[in-house]
Every structure is written in structure tokens, then in C-alpha cells.
Coordinates of C-alpha atoms in Angstrom, one line a residue:
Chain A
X1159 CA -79.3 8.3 131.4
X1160 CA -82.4 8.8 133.2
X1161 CA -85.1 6.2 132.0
X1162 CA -89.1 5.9 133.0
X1163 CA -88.9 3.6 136.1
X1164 CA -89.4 0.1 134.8
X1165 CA -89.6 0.3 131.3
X1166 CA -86.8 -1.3 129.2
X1167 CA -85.6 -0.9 126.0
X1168 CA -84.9 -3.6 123.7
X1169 CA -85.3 -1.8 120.1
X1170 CA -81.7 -0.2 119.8
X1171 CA -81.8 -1.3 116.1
X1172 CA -85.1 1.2 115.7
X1173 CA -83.2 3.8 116.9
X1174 CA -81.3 5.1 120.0
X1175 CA -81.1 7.6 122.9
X1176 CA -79.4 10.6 121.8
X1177 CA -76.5 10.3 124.5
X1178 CA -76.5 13.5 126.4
X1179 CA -73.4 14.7 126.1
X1180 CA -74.7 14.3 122.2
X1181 CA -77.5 16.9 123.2
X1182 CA -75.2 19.5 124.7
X1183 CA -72.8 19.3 122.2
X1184 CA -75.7 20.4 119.9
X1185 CA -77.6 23.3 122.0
X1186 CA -75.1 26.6 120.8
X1187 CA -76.0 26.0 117.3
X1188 CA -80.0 26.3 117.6
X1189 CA -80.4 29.6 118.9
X1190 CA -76.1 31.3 119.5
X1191 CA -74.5 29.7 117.0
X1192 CA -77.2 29.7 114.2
X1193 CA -75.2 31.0 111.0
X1194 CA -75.6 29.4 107.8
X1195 CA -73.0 27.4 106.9
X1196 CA -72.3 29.2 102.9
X1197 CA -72.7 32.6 104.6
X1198 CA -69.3 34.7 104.4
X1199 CA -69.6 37.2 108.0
X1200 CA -68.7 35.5 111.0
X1201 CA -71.9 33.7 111.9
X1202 CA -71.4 31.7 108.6
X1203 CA -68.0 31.1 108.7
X1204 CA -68.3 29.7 113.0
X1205 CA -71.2 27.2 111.6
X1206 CA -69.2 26.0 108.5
X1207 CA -65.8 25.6 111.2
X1208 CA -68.3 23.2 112.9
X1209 CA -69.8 21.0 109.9
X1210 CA -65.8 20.8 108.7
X1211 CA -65.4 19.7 112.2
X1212 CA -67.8 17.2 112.6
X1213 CA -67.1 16.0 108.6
X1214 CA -63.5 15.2 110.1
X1215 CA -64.6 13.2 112.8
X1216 CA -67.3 11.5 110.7
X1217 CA -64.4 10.5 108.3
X1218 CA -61.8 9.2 110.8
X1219 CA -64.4 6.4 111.8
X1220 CA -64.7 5.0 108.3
X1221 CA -61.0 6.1 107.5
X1222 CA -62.3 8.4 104.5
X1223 CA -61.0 11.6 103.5
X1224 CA -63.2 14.5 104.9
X1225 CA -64.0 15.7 101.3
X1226 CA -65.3 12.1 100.9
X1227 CA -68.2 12.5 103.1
X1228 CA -71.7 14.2 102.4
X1229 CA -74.3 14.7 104.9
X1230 CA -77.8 14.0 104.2
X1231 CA -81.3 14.0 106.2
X1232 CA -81.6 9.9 107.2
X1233 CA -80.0 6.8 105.6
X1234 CA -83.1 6.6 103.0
X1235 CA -81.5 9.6 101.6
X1236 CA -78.2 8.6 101.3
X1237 CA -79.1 5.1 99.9
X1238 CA -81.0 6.6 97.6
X1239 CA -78.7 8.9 96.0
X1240 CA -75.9 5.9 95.8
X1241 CA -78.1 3.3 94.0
X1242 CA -80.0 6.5 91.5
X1243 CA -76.8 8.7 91.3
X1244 CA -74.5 5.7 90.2
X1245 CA -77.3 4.4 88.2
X1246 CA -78.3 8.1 86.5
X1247 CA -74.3 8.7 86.1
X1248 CA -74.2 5.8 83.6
X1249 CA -77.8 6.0 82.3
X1250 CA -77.9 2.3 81.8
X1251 CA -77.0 -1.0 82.9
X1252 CA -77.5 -3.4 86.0
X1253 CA -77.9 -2.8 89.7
X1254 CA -77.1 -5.9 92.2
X1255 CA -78.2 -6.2 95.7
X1256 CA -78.5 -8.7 98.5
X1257 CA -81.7 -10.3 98.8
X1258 CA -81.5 -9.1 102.3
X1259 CA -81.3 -5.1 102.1
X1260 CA -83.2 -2.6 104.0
X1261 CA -86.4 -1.6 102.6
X1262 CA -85.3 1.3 101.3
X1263 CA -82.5 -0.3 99.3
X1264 CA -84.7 -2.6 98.1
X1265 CA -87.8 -0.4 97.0
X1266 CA -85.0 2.1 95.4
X1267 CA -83.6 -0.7 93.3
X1268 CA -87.5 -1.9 92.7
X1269 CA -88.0 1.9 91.1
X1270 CA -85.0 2.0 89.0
X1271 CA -85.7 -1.4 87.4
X1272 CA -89.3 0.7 86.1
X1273 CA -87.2 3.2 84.8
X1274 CA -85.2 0.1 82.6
X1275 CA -82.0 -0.8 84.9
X1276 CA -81.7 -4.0 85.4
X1277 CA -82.0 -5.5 89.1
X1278 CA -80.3 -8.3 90.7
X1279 CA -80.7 -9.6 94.2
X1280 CA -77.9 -12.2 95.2
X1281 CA -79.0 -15.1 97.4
X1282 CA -77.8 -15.9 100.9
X1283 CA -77.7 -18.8 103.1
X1284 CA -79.3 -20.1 106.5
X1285 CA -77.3 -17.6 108.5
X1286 CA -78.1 -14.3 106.2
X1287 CA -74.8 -14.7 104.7
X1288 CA -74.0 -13.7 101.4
X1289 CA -72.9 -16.3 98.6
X1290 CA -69.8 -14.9 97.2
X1291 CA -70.2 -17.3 94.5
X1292 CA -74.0 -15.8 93.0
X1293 CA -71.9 -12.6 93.1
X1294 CA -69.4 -13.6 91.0
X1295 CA -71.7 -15.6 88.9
X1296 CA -74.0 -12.2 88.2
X1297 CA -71.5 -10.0 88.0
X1298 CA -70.8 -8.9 84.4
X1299 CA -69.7 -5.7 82.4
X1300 CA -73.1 -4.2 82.3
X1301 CA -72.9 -3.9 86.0
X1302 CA -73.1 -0.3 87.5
X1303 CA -72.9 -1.2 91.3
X1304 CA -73.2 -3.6 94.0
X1305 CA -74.7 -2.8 97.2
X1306 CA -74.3 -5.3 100.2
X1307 CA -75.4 -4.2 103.5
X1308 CA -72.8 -4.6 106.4
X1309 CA -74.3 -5.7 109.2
X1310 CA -78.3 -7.0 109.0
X1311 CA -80.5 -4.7 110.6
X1312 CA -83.2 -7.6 111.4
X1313 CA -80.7 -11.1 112.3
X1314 CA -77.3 -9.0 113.1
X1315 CA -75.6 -11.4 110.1
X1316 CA -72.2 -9.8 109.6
X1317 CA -71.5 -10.1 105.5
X1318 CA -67.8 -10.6 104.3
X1319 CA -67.2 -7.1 103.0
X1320 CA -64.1 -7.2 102.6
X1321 CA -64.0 -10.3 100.2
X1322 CA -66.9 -8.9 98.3
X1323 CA -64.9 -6.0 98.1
X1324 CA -61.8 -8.0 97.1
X1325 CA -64.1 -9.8 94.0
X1326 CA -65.1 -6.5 93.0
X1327 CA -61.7 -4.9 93.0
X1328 CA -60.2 -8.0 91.0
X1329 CA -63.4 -7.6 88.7
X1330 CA -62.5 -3.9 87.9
X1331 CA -58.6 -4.3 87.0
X1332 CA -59.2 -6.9 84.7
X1333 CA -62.0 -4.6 82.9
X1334 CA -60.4 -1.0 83.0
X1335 CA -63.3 0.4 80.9
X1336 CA -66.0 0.0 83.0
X1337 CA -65.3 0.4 86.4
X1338 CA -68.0 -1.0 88.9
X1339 CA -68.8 0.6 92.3
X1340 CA -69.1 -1.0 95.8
X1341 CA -71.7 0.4 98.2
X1342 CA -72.5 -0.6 101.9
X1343 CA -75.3 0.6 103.8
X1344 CA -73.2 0.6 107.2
X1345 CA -76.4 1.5 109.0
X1346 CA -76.7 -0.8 111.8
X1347 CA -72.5 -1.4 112.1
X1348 CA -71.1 2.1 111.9
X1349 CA -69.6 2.8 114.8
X1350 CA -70.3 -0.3 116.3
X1351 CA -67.8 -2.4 114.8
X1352 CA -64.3 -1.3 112.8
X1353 CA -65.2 -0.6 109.1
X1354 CA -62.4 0.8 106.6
X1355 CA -63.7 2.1 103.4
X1356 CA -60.4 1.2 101.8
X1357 CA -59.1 -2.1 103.2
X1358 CA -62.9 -3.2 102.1
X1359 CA -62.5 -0.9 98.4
X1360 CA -65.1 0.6 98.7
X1361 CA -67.3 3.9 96.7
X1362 CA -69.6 4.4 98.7
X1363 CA -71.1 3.6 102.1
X1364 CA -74.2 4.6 104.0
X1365 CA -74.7 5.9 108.2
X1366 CA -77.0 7.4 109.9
X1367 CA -76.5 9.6 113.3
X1368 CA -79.7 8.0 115.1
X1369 CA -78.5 4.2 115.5
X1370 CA -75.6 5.2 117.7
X1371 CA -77.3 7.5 119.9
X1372 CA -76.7 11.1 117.3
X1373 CA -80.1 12.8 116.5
X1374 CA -82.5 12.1 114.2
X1375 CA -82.5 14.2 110.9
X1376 CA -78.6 13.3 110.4
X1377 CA -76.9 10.6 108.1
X1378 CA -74.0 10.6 105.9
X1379 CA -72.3 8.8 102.4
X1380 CA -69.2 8.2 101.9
X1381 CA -68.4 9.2 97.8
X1382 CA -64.9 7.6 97.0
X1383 CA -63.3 10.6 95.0
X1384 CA -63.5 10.4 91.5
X1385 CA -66.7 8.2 92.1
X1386 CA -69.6 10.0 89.3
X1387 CA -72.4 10.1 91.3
X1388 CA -75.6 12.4 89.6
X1389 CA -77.2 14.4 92.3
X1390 CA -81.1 13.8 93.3
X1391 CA -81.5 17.7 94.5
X1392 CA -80.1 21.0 92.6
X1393 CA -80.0 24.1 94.3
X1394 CA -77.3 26.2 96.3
X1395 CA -74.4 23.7 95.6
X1396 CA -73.9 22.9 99.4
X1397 CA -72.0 19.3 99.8
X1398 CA -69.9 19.5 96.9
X1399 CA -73.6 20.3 94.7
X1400 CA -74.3 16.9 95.6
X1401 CA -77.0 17.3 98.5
X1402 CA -77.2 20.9 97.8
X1403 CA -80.0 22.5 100.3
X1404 CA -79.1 24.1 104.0
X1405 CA -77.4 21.7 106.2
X1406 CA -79.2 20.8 109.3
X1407 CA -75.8 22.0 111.8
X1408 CA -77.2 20.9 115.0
X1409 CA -77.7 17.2 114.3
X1410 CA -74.3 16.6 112.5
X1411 CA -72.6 18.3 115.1
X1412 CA -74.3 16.2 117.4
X1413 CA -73.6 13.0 115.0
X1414 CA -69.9 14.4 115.0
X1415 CA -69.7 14.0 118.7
X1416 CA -71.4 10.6 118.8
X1417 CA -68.3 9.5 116.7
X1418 CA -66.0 10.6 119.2
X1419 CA -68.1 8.7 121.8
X1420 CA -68.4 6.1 120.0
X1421 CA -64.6 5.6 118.6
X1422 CA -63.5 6.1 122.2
X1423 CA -65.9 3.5 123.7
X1424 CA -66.7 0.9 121.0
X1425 CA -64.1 -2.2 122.4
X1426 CA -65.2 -2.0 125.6
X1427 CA -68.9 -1.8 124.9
X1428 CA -68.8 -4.5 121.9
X1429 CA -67.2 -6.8 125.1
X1430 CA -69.6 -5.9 127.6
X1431 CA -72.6 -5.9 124.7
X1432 CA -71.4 -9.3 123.3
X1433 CA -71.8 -10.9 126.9
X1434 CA -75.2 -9.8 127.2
X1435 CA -76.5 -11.1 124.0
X1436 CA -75.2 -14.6 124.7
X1437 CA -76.6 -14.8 128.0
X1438 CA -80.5 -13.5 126.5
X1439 CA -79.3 -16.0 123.5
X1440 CA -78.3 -19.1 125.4
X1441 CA -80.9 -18.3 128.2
X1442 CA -83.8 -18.3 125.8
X1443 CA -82.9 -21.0 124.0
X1444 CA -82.4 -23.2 127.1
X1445 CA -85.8 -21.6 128.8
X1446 CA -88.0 -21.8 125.5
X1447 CA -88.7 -25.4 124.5
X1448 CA -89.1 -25.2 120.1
X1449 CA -87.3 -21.9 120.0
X1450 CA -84.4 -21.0 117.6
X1451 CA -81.6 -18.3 116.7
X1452 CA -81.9 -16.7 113.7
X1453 CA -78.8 -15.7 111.8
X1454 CA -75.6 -16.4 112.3
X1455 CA -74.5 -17.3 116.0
X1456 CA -70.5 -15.2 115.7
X1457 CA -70.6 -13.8 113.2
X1458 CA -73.3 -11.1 114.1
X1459 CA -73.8 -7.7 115.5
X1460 CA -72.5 -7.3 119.3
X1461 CA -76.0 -5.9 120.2
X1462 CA -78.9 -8.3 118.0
X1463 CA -80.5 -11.1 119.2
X1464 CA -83.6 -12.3 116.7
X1465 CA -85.0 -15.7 117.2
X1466 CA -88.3 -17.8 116.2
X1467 CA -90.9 -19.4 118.6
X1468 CA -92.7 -22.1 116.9
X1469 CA -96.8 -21.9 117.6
X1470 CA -96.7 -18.1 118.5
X1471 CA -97.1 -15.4 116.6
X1472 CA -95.0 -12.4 116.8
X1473 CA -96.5 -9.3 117.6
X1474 CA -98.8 -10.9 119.7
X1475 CA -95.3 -11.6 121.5
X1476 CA -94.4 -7.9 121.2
X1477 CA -97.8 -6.7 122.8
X1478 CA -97.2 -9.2 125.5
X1479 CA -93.7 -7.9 126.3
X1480 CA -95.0 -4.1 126.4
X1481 CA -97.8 -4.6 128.4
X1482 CA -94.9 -5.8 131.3
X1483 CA -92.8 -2.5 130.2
X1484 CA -90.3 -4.2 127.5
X1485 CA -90.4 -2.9 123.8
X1486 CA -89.3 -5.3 121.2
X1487 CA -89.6 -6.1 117.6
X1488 CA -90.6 -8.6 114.8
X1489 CA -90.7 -9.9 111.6
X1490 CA -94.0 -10.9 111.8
X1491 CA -96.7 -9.7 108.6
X1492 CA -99.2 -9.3 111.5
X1493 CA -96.9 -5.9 112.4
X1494 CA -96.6 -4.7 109.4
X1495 CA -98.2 -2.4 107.1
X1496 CA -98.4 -4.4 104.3
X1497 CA -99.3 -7.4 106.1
X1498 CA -96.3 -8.9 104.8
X1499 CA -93.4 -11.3 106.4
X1500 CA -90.2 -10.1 106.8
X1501 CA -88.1 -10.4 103.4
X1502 CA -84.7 -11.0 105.2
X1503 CA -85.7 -14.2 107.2
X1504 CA -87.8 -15.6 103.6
X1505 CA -84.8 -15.1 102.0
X1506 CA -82.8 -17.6 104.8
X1507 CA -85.0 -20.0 103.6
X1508 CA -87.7 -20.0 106.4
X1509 CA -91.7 -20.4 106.0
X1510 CA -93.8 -18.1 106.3
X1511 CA -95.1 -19.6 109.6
X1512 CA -91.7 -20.0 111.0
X1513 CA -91.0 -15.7 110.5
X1514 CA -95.0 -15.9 111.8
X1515 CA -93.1 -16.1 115.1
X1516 CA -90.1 -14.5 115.2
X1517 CA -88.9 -11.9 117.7
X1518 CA -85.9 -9.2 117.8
X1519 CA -84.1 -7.9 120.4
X1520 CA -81.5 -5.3 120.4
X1521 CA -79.5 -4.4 122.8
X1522 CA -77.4 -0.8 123.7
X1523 CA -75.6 1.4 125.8
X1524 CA -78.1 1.2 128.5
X1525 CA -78.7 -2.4 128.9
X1526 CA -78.4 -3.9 132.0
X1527 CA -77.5 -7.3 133.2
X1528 CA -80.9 -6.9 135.5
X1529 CA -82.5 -6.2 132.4
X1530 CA -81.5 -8.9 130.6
X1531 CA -82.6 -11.1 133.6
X1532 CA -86.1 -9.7 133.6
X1533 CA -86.6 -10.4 129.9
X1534 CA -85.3 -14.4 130.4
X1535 CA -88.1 -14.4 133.7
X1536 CA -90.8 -13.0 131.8
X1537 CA -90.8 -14.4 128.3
X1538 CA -90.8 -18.0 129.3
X1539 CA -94.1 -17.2 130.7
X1540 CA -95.3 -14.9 127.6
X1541 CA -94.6 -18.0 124.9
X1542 CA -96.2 -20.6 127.7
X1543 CA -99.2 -19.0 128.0
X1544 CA -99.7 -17.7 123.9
X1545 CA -99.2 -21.6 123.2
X1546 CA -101.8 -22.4 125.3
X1547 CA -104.1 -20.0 123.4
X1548 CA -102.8 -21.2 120.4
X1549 CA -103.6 -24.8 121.2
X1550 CA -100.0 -26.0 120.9
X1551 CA -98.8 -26.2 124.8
Chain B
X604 CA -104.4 10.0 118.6
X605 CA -106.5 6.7 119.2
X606 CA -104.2 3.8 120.4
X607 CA -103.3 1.1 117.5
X608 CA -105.7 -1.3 119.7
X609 CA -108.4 -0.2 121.7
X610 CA -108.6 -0.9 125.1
X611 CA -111.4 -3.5 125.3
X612 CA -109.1 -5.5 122.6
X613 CA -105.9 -5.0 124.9
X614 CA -107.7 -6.7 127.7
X615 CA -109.3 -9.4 125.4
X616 CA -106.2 -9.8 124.7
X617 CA -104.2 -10.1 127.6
X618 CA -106.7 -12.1 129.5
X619 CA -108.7 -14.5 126.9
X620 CA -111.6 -16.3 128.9
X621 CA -113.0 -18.7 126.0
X622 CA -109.5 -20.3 124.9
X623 CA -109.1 -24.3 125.2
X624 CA -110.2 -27.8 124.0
X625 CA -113.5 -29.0 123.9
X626 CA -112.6 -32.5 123.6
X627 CA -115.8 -34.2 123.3
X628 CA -117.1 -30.6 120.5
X629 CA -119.8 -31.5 118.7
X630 CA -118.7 -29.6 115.4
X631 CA -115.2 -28.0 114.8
X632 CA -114.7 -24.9 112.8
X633 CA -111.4 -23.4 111.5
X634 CA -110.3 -20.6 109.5
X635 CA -107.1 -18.6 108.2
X636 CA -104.2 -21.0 106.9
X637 CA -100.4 -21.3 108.0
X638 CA -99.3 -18.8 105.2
X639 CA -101.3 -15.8 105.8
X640 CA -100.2 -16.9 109.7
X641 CA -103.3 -16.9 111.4
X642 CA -105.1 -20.2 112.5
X643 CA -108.4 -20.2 114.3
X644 CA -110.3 -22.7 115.7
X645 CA -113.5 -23.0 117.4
X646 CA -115.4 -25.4 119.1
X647 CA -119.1 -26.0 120.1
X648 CA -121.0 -28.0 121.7
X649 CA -124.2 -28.2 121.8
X650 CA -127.6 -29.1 124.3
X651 CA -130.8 -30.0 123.8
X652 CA -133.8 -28.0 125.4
X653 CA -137.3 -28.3 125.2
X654 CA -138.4 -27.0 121.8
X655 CA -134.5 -26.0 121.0
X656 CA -130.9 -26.7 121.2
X657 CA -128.6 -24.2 121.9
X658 CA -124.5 -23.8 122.4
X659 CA -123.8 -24.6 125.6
X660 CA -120.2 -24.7 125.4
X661 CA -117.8 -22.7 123.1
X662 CA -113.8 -22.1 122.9
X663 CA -111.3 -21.3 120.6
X664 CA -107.9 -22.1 120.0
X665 CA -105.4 -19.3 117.6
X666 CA -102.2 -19.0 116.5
X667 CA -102.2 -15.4 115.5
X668 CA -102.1 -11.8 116.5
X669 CA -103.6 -10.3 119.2
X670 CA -106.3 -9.2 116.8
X671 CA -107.1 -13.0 115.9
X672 CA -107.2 -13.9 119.7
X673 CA -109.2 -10.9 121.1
X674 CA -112.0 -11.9 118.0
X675 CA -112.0 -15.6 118.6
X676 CA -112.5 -14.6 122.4
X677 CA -115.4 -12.1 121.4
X678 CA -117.2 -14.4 119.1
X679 CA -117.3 -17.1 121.5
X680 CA -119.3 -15.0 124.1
X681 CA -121.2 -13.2 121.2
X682 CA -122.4 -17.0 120.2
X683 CA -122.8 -19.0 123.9
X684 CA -127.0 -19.4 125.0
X685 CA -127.7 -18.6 121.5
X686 CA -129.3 -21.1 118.7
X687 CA -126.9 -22.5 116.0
X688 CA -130.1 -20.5 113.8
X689 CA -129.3 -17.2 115.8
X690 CA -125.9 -17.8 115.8
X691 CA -125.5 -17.9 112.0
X692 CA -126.5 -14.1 111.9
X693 CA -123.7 -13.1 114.2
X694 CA -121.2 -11.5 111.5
X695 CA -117.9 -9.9 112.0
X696 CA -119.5 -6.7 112.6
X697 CA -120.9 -8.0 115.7
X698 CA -117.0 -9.1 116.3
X699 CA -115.7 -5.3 115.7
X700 CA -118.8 -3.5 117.5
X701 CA -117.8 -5.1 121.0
X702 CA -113.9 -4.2 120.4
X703 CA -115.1 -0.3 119.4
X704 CA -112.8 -1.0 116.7
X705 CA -109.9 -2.7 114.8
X706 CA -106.9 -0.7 113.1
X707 CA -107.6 -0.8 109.4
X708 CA -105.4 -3.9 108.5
X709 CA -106.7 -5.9 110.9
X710 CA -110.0 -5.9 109.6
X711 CA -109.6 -9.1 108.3
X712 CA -109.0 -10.9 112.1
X713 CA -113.1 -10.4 112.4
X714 CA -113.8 -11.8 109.1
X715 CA -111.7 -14.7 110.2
X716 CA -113.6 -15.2 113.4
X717 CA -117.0 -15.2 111.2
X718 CA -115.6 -17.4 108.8
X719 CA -114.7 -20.2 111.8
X720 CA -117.9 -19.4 113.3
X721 CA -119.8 -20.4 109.8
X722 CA -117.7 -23.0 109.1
X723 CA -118.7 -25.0 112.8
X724 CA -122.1 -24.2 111.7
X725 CA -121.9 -25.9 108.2
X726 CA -119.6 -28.7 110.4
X727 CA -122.6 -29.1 112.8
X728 CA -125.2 -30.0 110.3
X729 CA -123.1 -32.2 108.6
X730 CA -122.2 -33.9 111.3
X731 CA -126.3 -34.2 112.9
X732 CA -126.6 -35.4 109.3
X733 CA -124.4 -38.3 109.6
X734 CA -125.6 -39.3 113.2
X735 CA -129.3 -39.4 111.4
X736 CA -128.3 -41.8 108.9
X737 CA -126.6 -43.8 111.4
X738 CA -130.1 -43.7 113.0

């Protein structure tokens, strides 16, 4: 992987490199093999071999069924068509999420609360973990589905699927009638570490090609069969009728071979990635006087690393590390938009001047040791010097 | 495209000259508050010349972005020779003018440094007041 000389990457939980074997696994199918997939000559039926293909390999990661999977645009897509398609399919009821869910979980579940669902965020604790107790405290026959995200994408906090899965499951059998469903966004863990859709019972579940170095433009959900999901598009009745429109061939091929990759890599890389992180963790924490971990310190993702820097504010941190070449990330309201905090670390109970100064670091497939080195030389320094600037040395 | 931050910002930035302690100040301003993150501090002193006084001396101190600490750095210069009289009209457009400009939602990093600048000010007389009564 050729990168610009001296520039490292620390942001693999933005997005990723498309790995190039990815790339050349896509280039027949913009211009040679360029058929539509519902077409019946030969063209159609070579580009609908490949999405079966690629549907196959997408499964055997998650241990779905191939007819189980439907391939969207991004993962914004495909959570919004589990939390309004479950919700539409039963026309009314209640909706419970994490208080820690992507934004676009969150701002999906805001919408459908205007249209008169009813929305429930369960709490978590210090470490971002879910408290399996509020879940079975809220959960209730009016209850259409649950959504947990797997992995956090801003601390890393692995949440106890399975179990959730478990409460759900034990839920259901002694209610027959009403059966409640079990979504996942997956984003940040498929592929990364070992998920199975029916050890964990689950309906649904959400992935997206670009966080484990696929292209852009390709995600996926996993629909248990016999799960009533209401579609958010009609048209030509591609993907079962429920994400009817012409599928974008390239990228899932290319999200079908980072699959392979990924199955055939992941032990090894989780080893090598889970190294790095506690050599930035415990060297920050040793280097940075009134620094701090946030989320969960095992039982997080192989490649995240987000801690807190009292006295410094965050994207000041950020701008410090690009100027010297490093892009990073943080939960800071100073970086965002709306001006607002990040949700995930509010909800683990910190101030809002304690996410003021938090930074995120996520690591991939083209981290270095050296790397790692540079970043524990140079951010010492950074937080040093913005303390002094801050008044607080 | 312009970049997020423009260039004369970046290097405000990434190479403050005004930030530190005036220990012995003669008024202390601050603005912003620990929820909406940024803190900003400034500090003046004053000296007394025939016929006027002006700021001598004038540094900041901010826990913030690198909006808040490239505006604290510009109001500092905008302010130093000038009269706390003259220095009163200095306004956050002054602040924005000498870093070309500020992304939209960062706007409110300039009002901030007018707001500490105005609140030394009112500090100042109130403390000149105090000393006078002591007289």
C-alpha cells in the first residue's frame, strides 16, 4: 500500500483504504463486465453470477443464508430500513435503542417517535456497556425491536450481544403473539471480530463495505427470513423488492472480496492490531500526566483507542496532530457541526469539559509499529504545549 | 474550496505569541464557561503616560479550539499601545478582519474574545475605583 511519504493514518473508524486487490477485483465490471444484474442475455446473467457471488461470501462472514442478505448504498441505508421497515410492518408500538448508537440510528429513531412510535434509549455504564437489566426492565409487549450496536464506533466498547440476544429470545417464547426483533449495526466489528447472526438470534444486522477496506457506495442487512420488514423504495423489485433500484455491482463485488480478505486475515491482524493499541494505550497514559482511557480497557475493538486530556480541548488536538502529518479524531462539540459533544461519552457519564478533550485513534491494516512510536513522541509535546496555552501546565 | 481555517488562523494557531500569566495584571477578563468548552482569559496591564495610560502589557490564557486561541492571540495585538478608551471599540469584527475569516460555526470564538476583552475593561475600572477609595 503505497502512502504520501510521512503522513499517517489514524482514522480507520472514518473509513479505510480500499485494499488493492479490492480495487482489481472490481475493474471488469465498470466498463467489460457492465450488464445489469435483472437483464436475461448474457451480460445480465455474468453480473447477476457476480452479485450471487459476492452475496455468498457476504453471508459466510455473519453465517447467514445468502437469501438473507440485501445490499444497500452505506450503513445509513440499511439502518434505516431496519428501525422504519420493522417499525412500518407493525404500524405501531415501541422502538429501543442504546443511548450510545450511531447518529444515524439515533436520528432514525428521533423521526419515527414524530411519526407516534414510541422511543427508548437504554442506559450504559462507565465503559459504554450496556445494562442488560434497563433492557429487561423496558422491554414489554408493545415492543417492535431492539437495536444494540456491536462494537462502539467512538470508544471501541464491545456490547454483550449475545446475552441481549439471549433476553430477547427468552422474551419471545414466552410471548408467541408478538414476536420482537433484534438488530445490530455491526458497522465498526464486521469483519473485524467473529459475529454469528444465529448464536447471537438475531433479525437483522447492519455492514458497510468501506470500514474494512471495500469501496464506498456498498453496505449490507442481514433480514432473518420470515422477518416483515416494509420496504423504504418501490420500483423494479431488485433485492427481494426490498431495496429495489439497480445494484451498484462494482462496489459489492469489491465488498465481496474484502470478505474473503478479511475472513482469511482477521486472527492474525486482531493479534498484531491488539498489540499496537496497548502500546499507544499504555504509552499515552504513562507519557500524558491527567490523561485517561475511555471505554472499556478488553473488552473493546482490536483497532480503537479514545482517551481524554484534561485542560485541552480536542480538535485543537486534532489540528495539532495534522499539521505534523497524523489524522485523528474527536468527540469534541468544537468539531462538530452542531457544536455539540459527543452523545456516546455524555452517555458514560462524563462532563461536558471532560469529552471537551477527548481524542480517537483508530488503528488498521497499515499501521506500523514506527507509527505508533511517532504518535507517543509527538503528542506528549502537542498536550504540553496546548496546556500551556490553556493556562493549566 | 477555501480551507476550513484560513491560513493566517493556522499559524495564529500553531504559534500563539500573547499566551501566559500576567501575574501582577491590573484587571482580569474571562469569557465562555466549562460547558460550552471554551475558557478565555485575558490579562492587562496597564502604564501611565503623560496625558494617558495605555496597555502596556496583554496575554491570554484558553482552553478551547484553535479558533478560541488564534482570537485571544489576535485581540491581544489588536488591543497592546492602545488606550483602555480606544480599546473598548475594538469588536470581534476587528478579531475576524485580521484572520480573513472564520468558518461559520466558529463565529462565536470572536465574540468570545470581545466579550473577555470588555469584561477586563469593566474589571479595570472597577478595580481603579477601589484603589480611589482606598485613596
Amino acid at each position: 500500500m503505497k502512502k504520501e511519504k510521512s503522513k499517517i493514518y489514524f482514522d480507520y473508524a472514518a473509513t479505510t483504504p480500499v485494499d488493492p486487490l479490492v480495487l482489481k477485483s472490481m475493474t471488469p465490471y465498470f466498463s467489460k463486465k457492465f450488464g445489469n444484474t435483472v437483464s436475461f442475455h448474457s451480460f445480465g446473467q455474468e453480473a447477476k453470477q457476480a452479485l450471487e457471488e459476492s452475496r455468498e461470501r457476504v453471508a459466510e462472514v455473519i453465517f447467514a443464508k445468502p437469501e438473507e442478505i440485501i445490499f444497500t448504498s452505506s450503513a445509513t441505508e440499511s439502518n434505516n430500513l431496519a428501525l422504519k421497515g420493522a417499525a412500518f410492518s407493525r404500524k405501531k408500538g415501541k422502538i429501543i435503542i442504546s443511548s450510545i448508537e450511531h447518529s444515524c440510528i439515533i436520528e432514525t429513531a428521533k423521526w419515527l417517535e414524530s411519526q407516534g412510535f414510541e422511543v427508548v434509549k437504554l442506559k450504559v455504564d462507565k465503559y459504554g456497556r450496556l445494562i442488560l437489566e434497563d433492557l429487561q426492565r423496558k422491554i414489554d409487549k408493545k415492543t417492535i425491536l431492539v437495536s444494540i450496536i456491536h462494537a462502539s464506533n467512538e470508544i471501541g466498547t464491545i456490547q454483550p450481544i449475545k446475552k441481549v440476544g439471549q433476553l430477547i429470545k427468552k422474551f419471545n417464547n414466552k410471548n408467541p403473539e408478538s414476536k420482537i426483533y433484534f438488530h445490530t449495526d455491526a458497522v465498526q466489528s464486521f469483519g473485524k471480530i467473529p459475529i454469528n447472526v444465529n448464536e447471537m438470534n438475531l433479525d437483522l444486522l447492519t455492514a458497510s463495505s468501506h470500514k474494512m477496506y471495500g469501496p464506498k457506495g456498498a453496505a449490507l442487512l442481514f433480514i432473518r427470513n420470515n422477518t416483515k420488514i416494509t420496504p423504504l423504495f418501490h420500483g423494479g423489485g431488485q433485492e427481494l423488492g426490498l431495496r429495489p433500484s439497480t445494484v451498484n455491482l462494482p462496489a459489492i463485488v469489491g465488498f465481496g472480496r474484502a470478505c474473503l480478505i478479511a475472513e482469511k486475515n482477521s486472527i492474525k491482524e486482531n493479534a498484531r492490531l491488539i498489540k499496537l493499541r496497548d502500546k499507544l494505550i499504555s504509552g499515552i497514559l504513562k507519557k500524558i500526566p491527567n490523561s485517561h482511557l475511555n471505554g472499556h480497557l478488553s473488552e473493546r475493538l482490536p483497532n480503537n483507542a479514545n482517551f481524554r486530556f484534561d485542560f485541552v480541548e480536542g480538535e485543537s488536538i486534532v489540528l495539532q496532530l495534522d499539521l505534523m502529518g497524523i489524522a485523528a479524531s474527536t468527540g469534541s462539540a468544537c468539531s462538530s457541526n452542531k457544536l455539540e459533544p459527543s452523545h456516546v461519552l455524555l452517555a458514560t457519564g462524563l462532563k461536558h469539559e471532560q469529552v471537551h478533550g477527548s481524542l480517537r485513534l483508530t488503528l488498521g491494516k497499515w499501521t506500523e509499529e514506527k507509527e505508533v512510536n511517532y504518535l507517543l513522541k509527538v503528542l506528549p509535546e502537542i498536550i504540553k504545549n496546548l496546556r500551556k496555552i490553556s493556562g493549566n501546565r | 474550496m477555501e480551507p476550513y481555517y484560513s491560513k493566517k488562523l493556522i499559524k495564529r494557531f500553531s504559534n500563539p505569541k500573547n499566551f501566559g500569566l500576567i501575574k501582577d495584571a491590573d484587571a482580569v477578563g474571562s469569557a465562555g464557561n466549562p460547558k460550552c468548552g471554551d475558557i478565555m482569559k485575558l490579562y492587562i496591564k496597564t502604564e501611565k503616560k503623560p496625558k494617558k495610560e495605555v496597555i502596556k502589557n496583554v496575554k491570554f490564557h484558553t482552553l478551547g479550539c484553535a479558533a478560541a486561541i488564534a482570537t485571544s492571540d489576535v485581540i491581544c495585538d489588536l488591543i497592546k499601545g492602545k488606550t483602555l478608551k480606544e480599546a473598548a471599540k475594538v469588536s470581534y469584527k476587528d478579531v475576524m478582519s485580521e484572520l480573513d475569516y472564520l468558518p461559520a460555526v466558529k463565529k462565536h470564538c470572536s465574540f468570545l474574545a470581545e466579550q473577555a476583552l470588555k469584561d477586563a475593561i469593566k474589571n479595570y475600572s472597577k478595580n481603579e475605583g477601589k484603589k480611589s477609595k482606598k485613596k
